[in-house]
XYZ file of C-alpha atoms in Angstrom:
384
model
C 0.020 0.354 -0.109
C 1.206 3.451 -0.695
C -0.051 6.457 0.605
C 1.409 8.708 -1.675
C 1.424 13.009 -1.269
C -2.872 12.118 0.019
C -4.105 12.601 2.963
C -4.128 9.321 6.170
C -4.296 9.722 8.979
C -2.792 6.323 10.524
C -4.830 7.108 14.626
C -8.044 6.550 12.156
C -7.116 2.531 12.189
C -10.380 1.912 14.606
C -12.971 3.414 12.210
C -10.746 1.784 9.727
C -11.395 -1.564 11.290
C -15.436 -0.879 11.637
C -15.474 -0.027 7.789
C -14.877 -3.179 7.288
C -16.421 -4.984 10.276
C -19.569 -3.607 8.819
C -19.134 -4.238 5.435
C -18.034 -8.312 6.445
C -21.655 -8.139 8.882
C -23.170 -6.782 6.049
C -21.708 -9.410 3.575
C -22.469 -12.797 6.319
C -25.991 -11.267 6.617
C -26.704 -11.650 2.920
C -26.523 -15.370 2.702
C -26.994 -17.487 -0.555
C -28.351 -14.429 -2.770
C -28.557 -14.093 -7.266
C -27.233 -10.585 -6.336
C -23.865 -9.370 -5.362
C -23.805 -6.536 -2.427
C -22.706 -3.102 -3.856
C -20.341 -0.910 -1.940
C -19.500 2.627 -2.213
C -15.953 4.020 -0.857
C -17.404 7.573 -1.562
C -13.590 9.540 -0.828
C -11.302 6.784 -1.237
C -7.982 8.683 -0.615
C -5.004 6.475 -1.243
C -8.025 3.181 -1.104
C -7.053 1.208 1.913
C -10.376 0.902 3.285
C -11.491 -0.132 -0.314
C -8.879 -3.089 -0.326
C -9.409 -4.200 3.081
C -12.830 -4.319 2.238
C -11.738 -6.687 -0.644
C -9.259 -8.740 1.356
C -10.489 -8.897 4.671
C -14.577 -8.387 4.752
C -15.182 -10.908 1.679
C -11.883 -13.138 0.796
C -12.650 -14.439 3.935
C -12.613 -18.947 4.007
C -15.944 -18.217 6.090
C -17.526 -16.019 3.277
C -15.797 -18.753 1.134
C -17.294 -21.288 2.762
C -21.075 -20.365 1.724
C -19.981 -19.694 -1.560
C -21.185 -16.062 -2.173
C -21.517 -13.353 -4.931
C -18.056 -11.433 -4.106
C -20.073 -7.787 -3.818
C -19.399 -5.060 -6.929
C -16.569 -2.077 -5.193
C -16.981 0.837 -6.294
C -13.967 3.390 -5.538
C -14.061 7.302 -6.209
C -11.342 10.206 -5.257
C -11.992 13.606 -6.547
C -8.637 13.951 -6.727
C -7.151 12.450 -10.420
C -3.719 13.486 -9.948
C -4.481 10.530 -7.343
C -5.614 8.080 -9.996
C -2.623 5.823 -10.863
C -1.859 5.456 -7.317
C -4.688 4.452 -6.632
C -5.550 2.303 -9.140
C -1.904 0.466 -8.449
C -3.215 -0.246 -4.460
C -6.275 -1.762 -5.407
C -4.396 -3.945 -8.267
C -4.695 -7.262 -5.986
C -8.340 -6.818 -5.537
C -8.960 -7.243 -9.398
C -6.486 -10.208 -9.651
C -8.740 -11.659 -7.452
C -11.141 -11.208 -9.748
C -12.905 -8.581 -7.864
C -15.583 -6.724 -9.596
C -13.688 -3.422 -9.063
C -15.158 0.465 -10.541
C -12.696 3.051 -9.929
C -14.243 7.025 -10.224
C -12.142 10.234 -9.997
C -15.336 12.728 -10.069
C -16.528 15.477 -7.538
C -18.849 13.307 -5.211
C -21.906 14.789 -5.790
C -21.142 14.317 -9.367
C -20.945 10.254 -9.038
C -24.179 10.617 -6.548
C -25.780 12.398 -9.054
C -25.216 10.072 -12.254
C -25.865 7.049 -9.797
C -29.642 8.096 -9.566
C -30.187 8.685 -12.647
C -29.029 5.297 -13.648
C -30.423 3.821 -10.788
C -27.432 2.446 -9.328
C -28.479 1.708 -5.788
C -25.462 0.823 -3.229
C -25.972 -1.487 0.191
C -23.073 0.844 1.979
C -21.381 3.739 1.486
C -18.893 4.728 3.697
C -18.571 8.897 3.167
C -15.195 10.283 5.081
C -14.510 13.399 4.426
C -12.657 17.044 5.455
C -15.797 19.155 7.159
C -19.350 19.181 6.968
C -21.018 16.336 5.086
C -24.582 17.767 5.179
C -24.567 18.737 2.058
C -24.025 15.286 0.561
C -26.865 14.270 2.850
C -29.497 13.623 0.701
C -27.968 12.814 -2.637
C -26.263 9.845 -0.514
C -29.679 8.507 1.004
C -31.737 8.192 -2.330
C -28.871 6.243 -3.559
C -28.616 3.983 -0.947
C -30.824 0.630 -0.660
C -33.579 -0.167 2.442
C -31.450 -1.552 5.125
C -28.084 0.254 3.451
C -25.662 0.985 6.253
C -24.081 4.712 6.182
C -20.803 5.233 7.628
C -21.014 8.972 8.066
C -17.229 11.178 9.523
C -17.488 14.763 9.779
C -14.699 16.894 10.741
C -15.976 19.782 11.230
C -15.622 20.385 15.396
C -16.304 23.932 16.142
C -20.055 24.222 15.181
C -21.173 21.512 16.606
C -19.371 21.439 19.806
C -20.930 24.952 20.795
C -17.686 26.822 19.623
C -19.144 28.276 16.329
C -23.162 29.116 16.804
C -23.582 30.818 13.473
C -21.911 27.687 11.786
C -23.888 25.348 13.591
C -26.991 27.553 12.101
C -25.610 26.993 8.622
C -24.096 23.356 9.025
C -27.040 22.087 11.192
C -29.957 24.270 11.230
C -29.626 24.052 14.876
C -28.732 25.284 17.725
C -25.001 24.198 19.643
C -24.276 25.599 22.884
C -20.868 24.670 24.724
C -21.409 21.907 26.701
C -18.573 19.207 28.886
C -20.183 15.886 26.868
C -19.360 18.460 23.845
C -18.272 14.911 21.721
C -22.090 13.239 22.248
C -23.484 16.795 21.652
C -21.737 16.866 18.739
C -23.120 12.725 17.232
C -26.661 14.050 18.753
C -26.544 17.036 16.421
C -25.229 15.020 13.316
C -27.899 12.336 13.775
C -30.684 14.838 14.120
C -29.357 16.280 10.763
C -28.923 12.882 9.128
C -32.727 11.713 10.286
C -34.134 14.935 9.119
C -32.969 13.973 6.035
C -34.082 10.146 6.168
C -37.490 11.351 7.076
C -38.321 13.682 4.115
C -37.773 10.298 2.270
C -39.994 8.141 4.168
C -37.355 6.470 5.531
C -35.933 5.641 9.456
C -32.636 5.533 11.189
C -31.198 2.814 13.171
C -27.830 4.448 15.100
C -25.500 1.338 14.891
C -22.784 3.183 16.218
C -21.549 6.358 16.665
C -18.238 7.280 18.229
C -15.462 10.268 18.207
C -11.697 11.011 19.443
C -12.406 14.811 19.341
C -11.253 15.257 16.165
C -13.464 13.549 13.646
C -17.480 12.210 14.660
C -18.468 9.105 13.377
C -21.510 7.524 12.898
C -22.575 3.860 11.844
C -26.512 4.025 10.500
C -29.151 1.707 8.930
C -31.005 3.240 6.661
C -34.456 1.490 7.226
C -37.756 1.082 4.532
C -39.825 2.695 6.744
C -39.779 5.305 10.244
C -40.113 2.697 13.469
C -43.238 3.976 16.039
C -42.765 7.112 17.395
C -39.320 7.773 16.038
C -39.880 11.202 15.249
C -39.689 11.220 19.302
C -36.190 10.492 19.065
C -35.733 14.715 18.207
C -35.398 17.162 20.682
C -33.662 19.493 22.308
C -31.027 19.508 25.798
C -30.885 21.934 28.042
C -27.990 22.892 30.627
C -27.951 25.513 33.337
C -24.284 26.698 33.578
C -24.658 27.961 37.210
C -25.959 25.060 38.892
C -24.988 22.086 36.083
C -28.856 20.845 36.050
C -29.449 19.373 32.346
C -32.970 18.556 30.853
C -34.389 16.753 28.116
C -37.442 17.184 25.764
C -39.248 15.727 22.469
C -39.852 18.364 19.938
C -43.057 16.026 19.757
C -44.054 17.437 23.483
C -42.086 20.298 23.269
C -43.272 23.012 26.149
C -41.949 25.269 28.709
C -38.251 24.192 30.832
C -38.818 23.793 34.387
C -36.680 25.491 37.172
C -32.998 24.427 37.534
C -31.678 24.154 40.451
C -30.718 27.126 41.304
C -31.859 28.389 44.761
C -31.749 32.167 44.182
C -33.907 32.263 40.631
C -30.390 33.181 38.750
C -30.214 29.950 36.165
C -30.455 30.288 32.735
C -31.275 27.440 29.977
C -28.647 27.152 27.339
C -30.788 24.996 25.071
C -28.948 22.867 22.195
C -31.213 21.161 19.038
C -32.615 20.003 17.908
C -31.031 17.010 17.846
C -31.421 12.971 18.562
C -32.216 11.984 22.064
C -32.414 8.291 21.172
C -30.277 5.956 21.799
C -26.345 5.787 19.632
C -25.643 2.609 19.490
C -27.182 -0.677 18.418
C -25.889 -3.805 21.476
C -26.809 -6.615 19.381
C -24.892 -5.037 16.082
C -22.008 -3.911 18.493
C -22.285 -7.764 19.830
C -22.227 -9.184 16.045
C -18.908 -7.195 15.039
C -17.133 -8.236 18.502
C -17.402 -11.703 17.212
C -15.620 -11.169 13.942
C -13.298 -9.893 15.601
C -12.709 -12.309 18.318
C -12.914 -14.804 15.332
C -10.198 -13.329 13.377
C -12.561 -13.027 10.681
C -11.209 -9.234 10.015
C -8.574 -8.102 11.836
C -8.727 -5.794 13.851
C -6.698 -3.197 16.563
C -6.654 -3.706 20.475
C -7.461 -0.049 19.929
C -10.668 -1.102 17.985
C -11.786 -3.972 20.501
C -12.053 -1.612 23.268
C -13.724 0.936 21.314
C -16.751 -1.990 20.228
C -16.620 -3.324 24.031
C -17.185 0.449 25.309
C -19.910 1.093 23.220
C -21.697 -2.212 23.265
C -21.755 -1.038 27.395
C -23.186 2.260 26.639
C -26.088 2.284 24.183
C -26.500 6.091 24.844
C -29.973 6.234 27.244
C -29.682 8.181 29.646
C -29.129 11.568 27.294
C -27.601 13.678 29.742
C -24.260 13.377 30.788
C -21.658 14.332 33.221
C -18.145 14.909 33.718
C -16.490 13.592 36.836
C -13.649 16.713 36.156
C -17.380 18.983 36.950
C -18.624 17.530 39.820
C -15.258 17.258 42.126
C -15.191 20.785 40.757
C -18.824 22.359 42.074
C -17.799 20.179 45.105
C -14.233 21.733 45.833
C -12.695 17.922 45.775
C -9.345 17.327 46.375
C -10.081 14.397 43.320
C -12.298 13.309 40.804
C -14.278 10.685 41.312
C -14.235 7.045 39.989
C -16.270 7.188 36.776
C -17.539 3.164 38.104
C -18.034 3.997 41.832
C -20.130 6.709 41.137
C -22.392 4.474 38.639
C -22.603 1.836 40.875
C -23.321 4.292 43.557
C -25.764 5.654 41.700
C -27.785 2.344 40.794
C -27.849 1.347 44.419
C -29.444 4.898 44.738
C -32.346 3.314 42.630
C -31.620 5.534 38.974
C -30.426 4.436 35.668
C -26.496 5.257 35.943
C -23.556 3.929 33.334
C -19.805 4.965 31.827
C -19.919 6.850 28.676
C -18.400 4.828 25.139
C -17.807 8.682 23.840
C -15.800 10.188 26.163
C -14.074 9.228 29.163
C -14.411 10.541 32.972
C -18.115 10.309 32.204
C -21.255 8.867 33.206
C -25.103 9.432 31.889
C -27.835 9.065 34.161
C -30.962 10.139 34.831
C -30.194 11.312 38.179
C -31.148 15.129 39.376
C -27.845 17.050 39.415
C -28.912 18.007 43.417
C -28.902 14.184 44.294
C -25.888 13.436 41.669
C -23.625 15.598 43.579
C -25.099 14.501 47.191
C -24.355 10.789 46.237
C -20.734 12.370 45.079
C -19.910 14.440 47.811
C -20.965 11.319 50.072
C -18.583 8.974 48.038
C -15.705 11.659 49.069
C -16.735 11.602 52.834
C -16.010 7.879 52.752
C -13.031 8.109 50.636
C -14.130 6.204 47.854
């Protein structure tokens, strides 16, 4: 594999591993069929993702044993100067007999031509610079029913509350600063994707949502139709900077916000949204991906395996997240409390709680902030 002078980030290995796992997952679920799957790597770079799709997600003894048709691979990169390098990197797929189509077109051009020619894709990986939202509608129009969309955004300022006008432009939403900023960004992006899918009468099922702080990644299954009450998963998240209280409302039942925990009435809600207030992960699908990884059908890095395990343990509910650093600061504690110990204490008190898989040092719970601080303070007194 030659990198050339194109962009390549070695620490994005977990996202590439998950892309290959999702491709293998889809191929295995296909079973014997008279139709081959069609996969599109829309912004391929040096082609390592598509190469791994062919060599790892498809070319395995397990899949050969059921005599499946190999997927048709469409690989596109708009930089025509990378054509020779990309063809050379993907030559092993041609030698193995894969149906491979290489393109060097702007993404919107390729998607428009695919739509006009009635080509549909079972999996599309859109890994772009900046915000991908201008491409969401053309991508969704060429994705099959139950197709998988692997979406990445490197727009870090708009959805994390650091560029409020940018959030209005890119997301048609308000984004306010929040300690759980990575999760806020993922939920805002999911909210945009859901609205675009709903315009087509399609439903969305988040399978895996994660970030390392620079790029925000979603893996979503696009359903034939909306699930029951799916529209209730779009809502708003409010937070009071003064007392730390948080509240969530669905747009379907939106009404005035209740008072926060400020005793003197000085509190003020900062509201973000509309955003996705439903689950972020599918524990069942992630369990299947973990099985593929553990069976070594797809070689993945240890960091990717750990990511999958964290995501499976936290489906993204309840929505409200707190950082232990913020709790320690509010209570003037000498050290941050243990996330695991605090989660257990909250469960013992009858609340839902779990460690956040999106950001380290954070937990999610439905406990009111006053009760959360009380339990945290009690743990500190006991030296936990």
